[in-house]
XYZ file of C-alpha atoms in Angstrom:
692
model
C 137.490 81.134 40.039
C 134.435 83.437 40.538
C 135.798 86.992 39.274
C 135.255 90.146 41.863
C 133.444 92.933 40.376
C 134.497 96.217 40.134
C 134.570 97.700 43.947
C 133.028 100.587 43.852
C 130.625 99.675 41.359
C 127.937 99.374 44.319
C 128.238 103.451 45.595
C 125.176 105.427 45.591
C 124.856 109.465 43.928
C 125.665 110.451 47.574
C 128.306 108.577 48.665
C 130.288 109.160 45.501
C 129.975 112.765 45.944
C 131.518 112.579 49.950
C 134.013 110.436 48.333
C 134.705 112.974 46.093
C 134.837 115.220 47.554
C 136.722 113.877 51.120
C 139.428 112.301 48.581
C 139.879 116.458 47.164
C 140.484 117.282 51.098
C 137.534 119.406 52.266
C 136.965 118.311 56.513
C 133.747 116.390 57.349
C 132.472 120.332 58.841
C 133.184 121.122 55.423
C 130.597 118.900 53.701
C 128.282 118.957 55.525
C 127.957 123.243 55.101
C 128.225 122.311 50.658
C 125.898 118.980 50.829
C 123.608 119.629 53.910
C 124.022 117.494 55.705
C 125.435 116.787 59.184
C 129.286 116.118 60.147
C 128.032 112.358 61.391
C 125.696 111.321 58.461
C 128.866 113.050 56.349
C 131.384 110.441 58.691
C 128.718 107.505 58.536
C 128.883 107.270 54.517
C 133.024 107.706 54.203
C 132.026 104.605 57.024
C 130.533 103.093 54.303
C 132.858 103.620 50.807
C 135.662 102.806 52.765
C 133.764 99.797 52.955
C 132.532 99.086 49.551
C 136.207 100.352 48.197
C 137.846 98.116 49.962
C 140.060 101.602 50.843
C 141.872 101.803 53.767
C 143.217 105.462 53.928
C 142.349 109.446 51.820
C 145.388 108.003 49.467
C 143.835 104.966 48.542
C 140.201 106.373 48.400
C 141.863 109.428 45.684
C 143.788 106.549 43.335
C 140.867 105.050 43.003
C 138.133 108.059 41.994
C 140.874 108.884 39.576
C 141.079 105.695 37.676
C 138.458 103.930 38.831
C 140.211 100.423 38.865
C 139.452 97.501 40.673
C 141.389 96.991 43.647
C 142.897 92.690 44.529
C 140.663 91.423 47.020
C 141.221 92.370 50.684
C 141.450 90.196 53.105
C 137.971 89.768 55.648
C 138.995 92.636 58.154
C 138.390 95.406 55.510
C 135.787 96.572 57.515
C 137.923 96.750 61.047
C 140.997 98.356 58.724
C 137.999 100.933 56.614
C 137.373 102.156 60.183
C 140.584 102.043 61.672
C 141.608 104.618 58.691
C 138.862 106.891 59.768
C 139.382 106.592 63.767
C 143.071 107.911 62.936
C 142.229 109.915 60.408
C 140.139 111.852 63.862
C 142.272 111.042 66.078
C 144.947 113.073 63.536
C 142.711 115.822 63.410
C 142.442 116.499 66.940
C 145.511 116.839 67.435
C 146.126 118.885 65.510
C 142.888 121.370 66.638
C 144.825 120.612 70.007
C 148.239 122.393 69.156
C 147.319 124.403 66.859
C 144.781 125.884 70.297
C 147.789 125.668 72.279
C 149.613 127.405 70.053
C 147.036 129.852 69.685
C 146.731 130.621 73.854
C 150.367 130.541 74.580
C 150.928 133.347 71.445
C 148.083 135.188 72.773
C 148.064 135.182 76.502
C 147.031 139.237 77.127
C 144.722 137.963 74.526
C 141.864 136.794 76.134
C 139.275 137.050 73.513
C 140.420 135.355 70.666
C 141.986 132.961 72.623
C 138.633 131.845 73.502
C 137.200 131.421 70.483
C 139.889 129.652 69.389
C 138.665 127.451 72.177
C 134.600 127.530 71.199
C 136.052 127.413 67.077
C 137.343 124.248 67.432
C 135.153 122.983 70.626
C 132.020 123.107 67.453
C 134.232 122.034 65.380
C 134.990 118.447 66.979
C 132.298 117.913 69.050
C 129.854 118.658 66.239
C 128.176 121.108 67.650
C 125.846 124.365 66.393
C 126.680 126.948 68.764
C 128.473 127.080 72.796
C 128.506 129.631 75.365
C 131.759 129.820 78.338
C 129.900 131.035 81.522
C 131.788 132.810 84.429
C 130.309 131.713 87.823
C 130.145 134.360 90.508
C 128.673 131.986 93.122
C 125.584 131.156 94.639
C 124.399 129.696 91.611
C 125.284 133.349 90.344
C 125.947 132.838 86.520
C 127.478 135.823 83.052
C 128.133 134.630 79.485
C 131.344 135.584 79.400
C 132.343 134.227 75.542
C 129.903 132.788 72.500
C 129.766 131.450 69.101
C 127.585 131.409 66.366
C 124.959 131.719 69.002
C 121.227 132.881 67.873
C 120.305 136.640 67.853
C 117.769 137.441 70.016
C 119.381 133.978 72.654
C 122.590 136.256 72.085
C 120.180 139.936 72.872
C 119.146 137.986 76.473
C 121.817 136.991 77.581
C 123.222 140.763 77.616
C 120.236 141.678 79.312
C 121.176 140.356 82.226
C 124.036 140.522 82.365
C 124.675 139.048 85.736
C 121.855 136.189 86.939
C 120.960 133.120 88.777
C 119.623 130.458 87.776
C 117.374 127.550 88.584
C 118.684 125.531 90.146
C 116.854 122.373 88.239
C 118.958 124.371 84.721
C 121.684 122.886 83.600
C 124.050 125.552 85.279
C 121.651 125.284 88.552
C 123.111 121.444 88.227
C 126.531 122.327 87.589
C 126.667 124.202 89.887
C 125.349 123.355 92.819
C 127.423 118.971 91.961
C 130.728 119.849 89.075
C 130.786 117.759 87.241
C 130.012 117.353 83.307
C 125.896 117.181 82.116
C 123.992 115.587 79.007
C 120.744 116.635 78.730
C 118.973 114.538 75.739
C 116.196 117.510 75.306
C 116.127 120.345 76.772
C 112.300 120.765 76.568
C 111.680 118.436 77.545
C 113.007 118.765 81.628
C 111.173 119.822 84.907
C 112.559 123.531 83.994
C 111.683 123.908 80.735
C 108.322 122.975 82.146
C 108.001 124.748 85.416
C 109.521 127.946 83.034
C 112.995 128.730 84.410
C 113.926 131.593 82.737
C 117.552 130.163 81.189
C 116.317 127.160 80.134
C 113.100 128.760 78.350
C 115.701 131.542 76.457
C 117.869 128.151 75.546
C 115.456 126.289 73.982
C 112.940 129.239 72.528
C 115.521 132.246 71.645
C 118.579 129.328 70.799
C 117.202 126.852 68.864
C 118.551 123.878 71.906
C 117.316 120.207 71.614
C 121.060 118.472 73.029
C 122.848 120.509 74.890
C 126.440 119.022 77.176
C 127.763 121.505 80.572
C 131.154 121.190 81.253
C 132.889 122.447 84.784
C 135.358 124.578 84.502
C 137.894 124.056 87.904
C 140.725 125.971 88.996
C 142.689 125.453 92.089
C 139.326 122.335 93.682
C 137.326 125.306 92.822
C 134.114 125.774 90.140
C 135.624 129.575 88.058
C 132.387 128.700 84.951
C 130.940 126.390 83.028
C 131.147 125.255 79.280
C 128.187 124.821 77.248
C 127.909 123.066 73.357
C 124.359 123.005 71.794
C 122.713 120.982 69.248
C 119.422 122.350 67.383
C 118.588 119.151 67.454
C 118.057 115.865 69.506
C 120.639 114.544 69.046
C 122.792 113.840 72.721
C 126.137 113.951 73.157
C 127.898 110.340 73.479
C 130.999 110.074 75.163
C 133.492 111.059 72.743
C 131.925 113.878 72.106
C 131.981 114.493 75.944
C 135.602 113.358 76.343
C 136.480 116.591 74.196
C 134.670 119.045 75.140
C 136.500 118.319 78.043
C 139.946 118.972 76.683
C 138.470 121.896 75.502
C 136.962 123.426 78.374
C 140.241 122.817 80.197
C 141.946 125.479 77.383
C 139.732 127.830 78.808
C 140.458 127.388 82.034
C 144.535 127.745 80.698
C 143.176 131.115 78.735
C 141.370 132.499 81.319
C 143.962 131.112 83.816
C 146.672 132.756 81.314
C 144.040 136.151 81.311
C 144.009 136.844 84.768
C 147.723 136.171 85.663
C 148.710 138.840 83.068
C 145.899 141.334 83.594
C 146.598 141.813 87.418
C 150.406 142.318 86.579
C 149.282 145.047 83.846
C 147.119 146.341 87.227
C 149.654 146.198 89.305
C 152.402 147.747 86.762
C 149.009 151.404 86.417
C 149.225 151.206 89.450
C 152.986 151.556 90.185
C 153.160 153.740 87.673
C 150.080 156.140 88.359
C 151.712 156.414 92.268
C 155.221 157.171 90.466
C 153.645 160.413 88.215
C 151.442 160.967 91.632
C 154.797 160.958 93.372
C 155.985 163.240 90.723
C 153.376 166.087 90.044
C 152.885 166.281 93.570
C 157.677 167.175 94.230
C 157.303 169.938 90.998
C 153.695 171.584 92.217
C 155.223 172.789 95.799
C 152.576 175.883 95.331
C 150.097 174.948 93.370
C 147.140 170.926 94.802
C 145.450 171.784 90.867
C 147.714 169.794 89.313
C 147.939 166.601 91.814
C 144.496 167.018 92.160
C 144.096 166.292 88.512
C 146.509 163.949 88.066
C 144.476 162.240 90.564
C 141.571 162.313 89.051
C 143.260 161.320 85.674
C 144.921 158.529 87.292
C 141.929 157.475 89.285
C 139.009 157.413 86.554
C 141.020 155.307 84.462
C 142.061 152.204 86.583
C 138.305 152.367 88.136
C 136.858 152.765 84.370
C 134.739 155.625 85.689
C 133.656 158.333 83.858
C 133.465 160.786 86.311
C 135.665 161.726 89.409
C 135.566 164.772 91.372
C 137.598 165.880 94.679
C 135.997 167.863 96.813
C 137.254 169.493 100.917
C 135.420 170.981 103.150
C 135.706 174.814 103.634
C 137.507 176.996 106.457
C 134.131 176.786 108.438
C 133.306 173.198 108.076
C 129.888 173.908 107.059
C 130.309 173.006 103.866
C 132.083 170.884 100.972
C 132.965 172.261 97.511
C 134.553 169.946 94.280
C 137.219 171.713 94.323
C 138.387 169.229 90.752
C 137.067 167.600 88.135
C 137.357 164.139 85.604
C 134.936 163.266 83.371
C 131.106 164.135 81.984
C 129.578 166.948 82.572
C 125.706 167.867 82.638
C 123.086 170.211 84.556
C 123.472 167.766 87.360
C 126.755 167.757 88.101
C 127.257 171.595 88.235
C 123.717 172.275 89.848
C 123.781 169.440 92.393
C 127.542 167.951 92.937
C 128.665 171.176 93.416
C 128.422 172.651 96.809
C 126.749 170.776 100.031
C 125.996 171.131 103.091
C 128.089 169.248 105.992
C 124.700 167.914 107.299
C 122.836 166.053 103.970
C 122.702 162.923 103.283
C 124.220 162.966 99.814
C 127.456 160.384 99.515
C 130.227 162.723 99.583
C 129.250 164.369 103.309
C 128.370 161.129 104.539
C 132.099 159.651 104.458
C 133.669 162.775 104.883
C 130.986 163.258 108.296
C 131.458 159.915 109.107
C 135.717 159.230 107.937
C 134.347 155.826 105.690
C 134.389 154.660 102.309
C 131.050 155.223 101.276
C 130.036 152.746 98.559
C 126.540 152.063 97.031
C 126.914 149.680 94.572
C 122.777 150.299 92.874
C 121.640 153.590 93.457
C 118.463 152.467 92.098
C 118.355 149.958 95.294
C 118.512 152.664 97.957
C 116.313 153.855 100.606
C 117.070 156.932 99.088
C 116.253 156.362 95.643
C 112.582 154.211 96.550
C 111.374 157.672 98.633
C 111.578 159.507 95.330
C 114.236 162.033 97.303
C 114.901 164.633 94.226
C 118.850 164.437 94.340
C 118.677 161.152 93.895
C 116.513 160.637 91.371
C 118.257 163.351 89.333
C 121.583 161.439 89.847
C 120.123 157.814 88.026
C 117.943 159.525 85.941
C 119.401 162.177 85.215
C 123.253 161.881 85.324
C 122.733 157.938 84.841
C 124.755 156.737 88.035
C 124.089 153.812 89.241
C 126.953 152.675 91.507
C 128.824 155.477 93.484
C 132.178 155.676 95.591
C 133.000 158.333 97.779
C 136.551 157.561 100.379
C 137.665 160.569 102.264
C 140.657 162.629 102.119
C 141.515 162.153 106.674
C 144.550 164.457 107.974
C 145.525 163.998 111.249
C 142.010 161.630 112.967
C 140.122 164.534 110.734
C 138.989 164.160 107.019
C 139.251 167.349 104.868
C 137.356 166.227 102.155
C 137.087 162.865 99.719
C 137.470 161.624 96.068
C 134.192 160.807 94.258
C 134.013 158.365 91.453
C 130.509 156.848 90.113
C 129.782 154.143 87.303
C 127.141 154.447 84.431
C 126.788 150.302 85.626
C 125.169 148.080 88.223
C 128.402 146.102 89.777
C 130.688 148.319 92.343
C 133.208 148.787 92.485
C 136.626 146.240 93.667
C 138.548 145.188 96.569
C 141.364 146.778 94.972
C 140.134 149.382 93.515
C 138.771 150.990 96.843
C 141.885 150.182 98.645
C 143.596 151.823 95.624
C 140.995 155.463 95.093
C 142.548 154.888 99.237
C 146.086 155.822 98.644
C 145.426 158.163 96.538
C 143.736 159.901 99.225
C 146.643 159.880 100.980
C 148.385 161.556 98.204
C 146.299 164.009 97.888
C 146.739 164.685 101.171
C 150.303 164.223 100.975
C 149.661 167.217 98.353
C 147.514 169.310 100.756
C 149.780 169.833 103.521
C 152.613 169.991 101.095
C 151.195 173.737 98.864
C 149.933 173.809 102.971
C 153.421 174.243 104.746
C 154.450 175.884 101.036
C 152.685 178.928 100.911
C 152.820 179.283 105.441
C 156.922 178.806 105.186
C 156.614 182.080 101.793
C 155.456 184.552 104.091
C 159.281 183.786 105.564
C 160.237 184.755 102.094
C 165.034 183.984 104.254
C 163.336 179.914 104.990
C 161.824 180.033 101.633
C 165.159 177.590 100.650
C 166.017 175.529 103.175
C 162.036 174.853 102.904
C 162.028 173.619 99.268
C 165.030 171.993 99.882
C 162.760 170.242 102.919
C 159.626 169.135 100.746
C 162.296 167.151 98.054
C 163.453 165.352 100.423
C 159.984 164.291 101.355
C 158.897 163.377 98.143
C 162.646 161.639 97.396
C 162.449 160.204 100.309
C 158.230 158.735 99.935
C 159.371 157.569 96.380
C 162.944 155.212 97.917
C 160.317 153.500 100.704
C 158.132 152.503 98.539
C 160.600 150.822 96.123
C 162.692 149.806 99.086
C 159.454 148.382 100.349
C 158.633 147.038 96.987
C 162.673 145.332 96.366
C 162.378 143.371 99.949
C 158.554 142.047 99.649
C 159.860 140.499 96.225
C 162.450 138.815 97.184
C 161.789 137.781 101.424
C 159.028 136.865 103.259
C 156.879 138.772 104.646
C 157.903 137.477 107.690
C 162.170 139.395 107.589
C 160.654 142.525 104.477
C 158.082 144.253 107.563
C 161.761 143.431 110.269
C 164.115 144.636 107.897
C 161.161 147.819 107.564
C 160.486 148.271 110.595
C 164.229 148.704 112.301
C 165.542 151.067 108.409
C 168.259 149.672 108.319
C 169.004 146.081 105.852
C 172.428 145.594 107.713
C 170.654 143.161 109.581
C 170.525 141.199 106.043
C 174.685 140.472 105.870
C 176.060 137.109 107.099
C 176.131 137.068 110.946
C 176.213 134.555 113.947
C 173.145 133.664 115.566
C 171.892 131.074 117.934
C 168.845 129.695 116.412
C 166.820 126.929 117.094
C 166.329 125.205 113.310
C 163.458 122.463 112.162
C 163.279 120.556 109.008
C 160.103 118.441 108.388
C 158.413 116.978 105.810
C 155.995 114.441 103.924
C 156.770 110.375 104.653
C 156.579 108.826 101.111
C 156.135 110.920 99.703
C 159.048 110.151 96.961
C 156.910 106.109 96.218
C 153.375 108.349 96.027
C 154.149 110.367 93.603
C 155.993 108.222 91.496
C 151.890 106.809 91.717
C 149.040 109.593 91.850
C 148.034 111.430 89.084
C 149.776 115.188 88.443
C 146.793 116.676 89.850
C 146.301 114.339 92.828
C 149.843 115.353 93.713
C 149.926 119.284 92.762
C 146.268 119.144 95.825
C 148.252 116.858 98.335
C 151.156 119.559 98.332
C 149.351 122.623 97.961
C 146.634 121.938 100.529
C 150.178 120.746 103.051
C 151.716 123.543 102.433
C 149.267 125.770 103.373
C 147.762 124.916 106.564
C 151.767 124.635 107.604
C 152.484 128.765 106.275
C 148.948 128.732 109.335
C 150.898 126.971 111.501
C 154.147 129.003 111.321
C 152.832 131.862 110.860
C 150.694 131.312 113.916
C 153.921 130.692 116.409
C 155.365 134.029 114.930
C 158.922 131.623 113.137
C 161.139 134.498 111.194
C 162.030 132.070 108.066
C 160.255 129.346 105.894
C 161.867 127.157 102.547
C 159.805 125.990 101.410
C 161.783 122.786 98.737
C 159.413 119.938 97.704
C 157.331 118.204 99.993
C 160.031 119.719 102.315
C 159.713 122.417 104.771
C 163.111 124.935 106.948
C 162.065 126.594 110.290
C 164.181 129.360 111.063
C 163.441 130.848 114.504
C 165.292 133.226 117.257
C 166.906 134.776 113.670
C 165.847 137.802 112.670
C 162.433 137.997 114.675
C 164.019 137.093 118.744
C 162.168 134.568 120.601
C 162.802 133.878 124.328
C 162.763 129.860 124.286
C 163.656 129.680 120.353
C 164.063 125.747 121.236
C 160.344 125.408 122.906
C 158.740 127.378 120.600
C 159.413 124.697 117.405
C 159.034 121.956 119.777
C 155.682 123.631 120.215
C 155.006 124.405 116.601
C 156.318 120.862 115.879
C 153.187 119.238 117.859
C 151.055 121.466 116.425
C 152.358 120.337 113.065
C 152.625 116.590 113.688
C 148.667 117.091 114.742
C 147.953 118.541 111.446
C 149.148 116.117 109.671
C 147.676 112.740 111.713
C 143.523 115.075 110.447
C 145.781 115.294 106.523
C 147.382 111.687 106.294
C 144.175 110.481 108.351
C 141.902 111.670 105.204
C 144.432 111.415 102.290
C 144.855 107.315 102.887
C 140.443 107.184 102.677
C 141.378 108.272 99.447
C 144.247 105.199 98.793
C 146.946 108.102 99.982
C 150.003 105.872 102.627
C 152.054 109.501 103.352
C 152.808 109.920 107.385
C 154.705 112.518 108.349
C 157.972 113.785 110.215
C 160.261 116.461 112.260
C 163.990 117.160 112.885
C 164.728 120.096 115.630
C 167.944 121.110 116.539
C 169.723 123.771 118.369
C 172.983 125.998 117.649
C 174.682 128.396 116.181
C 174.825 128.594 112.955
C 175.380 131.235 109.912
C 172.705 133.605 108.479
C 171.208 135.965 105.936
C 170.716 137.129 102.470
C 172.726 134.994 99.982
C 172.278 135.294 95.986
C 172.135 137.465 92.815
C 169.735 139.945 91.131
C 166.927 139.541 91.085
C 166.501 136.342 93.163
C 167.500 136.591 96.686
C 166.588 134.309 99.805
C 167.242 135.233 103.619
C 168.582 131.248 105.042
C 170.924 129.996 107.486
C 173.605 127.425 107.037
C 176.558 125.477 109.911
C 176.035 121.310 111.304
C 173.431 123.232 113.939
C 170.811 123.804 110.040
C 172.339 120.007 108.371
C 172.082 117.789 111.837
C 167.736 119.216 111.859
C 167.277 117.920 108.405
C 169.747 114.974 109.087
C 167.184 114.451 112.212
C 163.836 114.761 110.046
C 165.821 111.812 107.523
C 165.750 109.710 110.121
C 162.140 110.187 111.602
C 160.021 107.664 111.619
C 156.174 108.632 110.902
C 154.705 110.478 113.634
C 158.250 111.276 115.461
C 159.765 114.575 115.971
C 163.715 114.248 116.967
C 165.847 116.865 118.428
C 169.585 116.907 119.210
C 171.613 116.836 122.319
C 171.406 120.916 123.266
C 167.229 121.048 121.889
C 166.133 118.008 124.581
C 168.097 119.925 126.897
C 167.101 123.565 126.531
C 163.692 121.806 126.485
C 163.836 119.263 128.785
C 161.917 120.359 131.730
C 159.548 121.394 129.607
C 158.684 118.372 127.200
C 159.415 114.709 127.845
C 161.755 112.316 125.669
C 163.451 110.019 125.207
C 166.992 109.194 124.506
C 167.022 106.989 121.056
C 170.534 106.036 121.225
C 173.500 107.091 119.674
C 172.845 107.293 114.977
C 175.898 108.465 112.653
C 174.427 110.507 110.603
C 175.275 112.018 106.897
C 177.682 114.620 107.131
C 178.052 114.703 110.611
C 181.094 113.442 112.353
C 180.541 112.318 115.244
C 177.804 110.031 115.561
C 175.165 111.916 117.571
C 172.834 110.575 120.288
C 168.664 111.564 119.711
C 166.355 112.531 121.826
C 162.499 111.070 120.497
C 159.777 114.047 121.777
C 157.527 111.933 124.158
C 153.144 112.455 123.573
C 152.887 116.392 123.042
C 151.991 116.777 126.667
C 154.206 119.276 128.673
C 156.369 117.906 132.161
C 154.435 118.932 135.117
C 156.104 122.033 137.186
C 154.403 120.683 140.859
C 157.152 117.995 141.968
C 159.261 117.555 145.038
C 161.507 121.024 144.002
C 158.196 122.770 142.602
C 158.928 126.390 144.524
């Protein structure tokens, strides 16, 4: 037999260098950086090394390089084994990267920058891209840079100058915004967007030095929230594997964004609640002087709205002028001269908000008629003080405006709806403080009534704090309808256990369990979300008092705690509307291959109603035979059927046509029950011979 040539004798010098570095534990990226190669070239060299040396693992490679002895002859599948070994290394590397990312996102849910940086870093390494950008979508082809890694300084400076910018529909971002799907561009300079001088494409190619480019949409609840982009500075299009990897990291970016959004919303709510408590506390301790209240209001307004200046203005006793009585933030000659006192006839934002008794919100002072016509005061506001966005919220008391709170920003963008509502709350609290002080001073003149006044003011503030806490507690644990009913009545005893005549409606999706077993999780969530959203609209439109959700099942209670004249009839009308809407939805779902239906059961009878649960988790619900009967009727209803209990049928038989389906033995119901099936959606005619 002919001797086999020693393995490894035909390795090139470059293959020797790559093999030695890889066996020593360096990654593709580290080898590429040290040898001046691309990660793809490193991988090609390793594939050749594995085949020539007839090794199938990094361990065998290290052993061979250590003693340079040949290995026994391999079978013909050596090349395949080497390829699989490299694929396994890639897969392990990807899985480790993904696991690390998920840990980072979990550990740093409130640190958006750190989580996104980790996503971008790993995406660039795994996808063999030079740089990457995460863009936030603002709608109407408008984007802003949210985060980037390894971007060229000139390109980074260009993006920073744009803030929110509109893109050409021919660019990659424009095409993804129009049709959210992964986009792979082989050469950014070879497309019409570059030839037509689209600003973003020119900046990407000339400033960013990008050639090949991939854009992956970031979707949340079916809506585009951003675009994840990766770039190569050479013409080397991303293959299908690279795009799959990019999509994986885009999904992680969505998780990070949603995690931070939820955290920020929670933090903002806690900050607002803390601010309200602080202000109410100062109100209770500042009966004779509203200035401390003004100061704490402006401090919180400026902090929560990220405004460099906040001022509180009051109309004088004559009603002809408005003056700055408290302020927080930047001071300049302009502020001293222009913001101190205005005539109520002025066109300035503060007098306008007071005169018209509504919010004045100017998103960009430069983009206003007053600035374009070079109104001196508007020009000074922009060019001396640097004001770009201005907000004025009136202080309303007994049908008239007595002043206003003003805030400004030095950047364009405007105040958000939640921020404006927050300032409106602060304005109302300022009015309370002003009115409290006025009353206190008026009563203080009558020394015999001072103690009585103090007690009244303290009680008033305590009642306000108690009401705020009570409302917050109820709306956390109860449905909006029940919470509003309790707040309106002023008595929480209505939540205690009691007996009441109610109509109970149960409905659910036919075939949903089978659908869940075959559908993708995303499809299941989308169907369930659409179903609950549409049913919620109908339940609210029919003024039902209470509804509960259990997967695809919904329970609706009518006539408690919100009374109605015809609970059974209202339940039937709601069921008909539900069935009609579900017929449309099921037809749409059927086109997607989902065979789903809808059934309803309705009963009328007495049940035990009340709030059950423990601290932190309460629910308002009903129990009893009548409730169980409605649930069992729903179980027996076929697609499109609305089944009625005998008592429910008797209550609606003059208005709706129904037929008996005979007696049925229902689980949990002791005796057989005659069941009635609603016929169509038409109401009976009242014009027969017995009509009056």
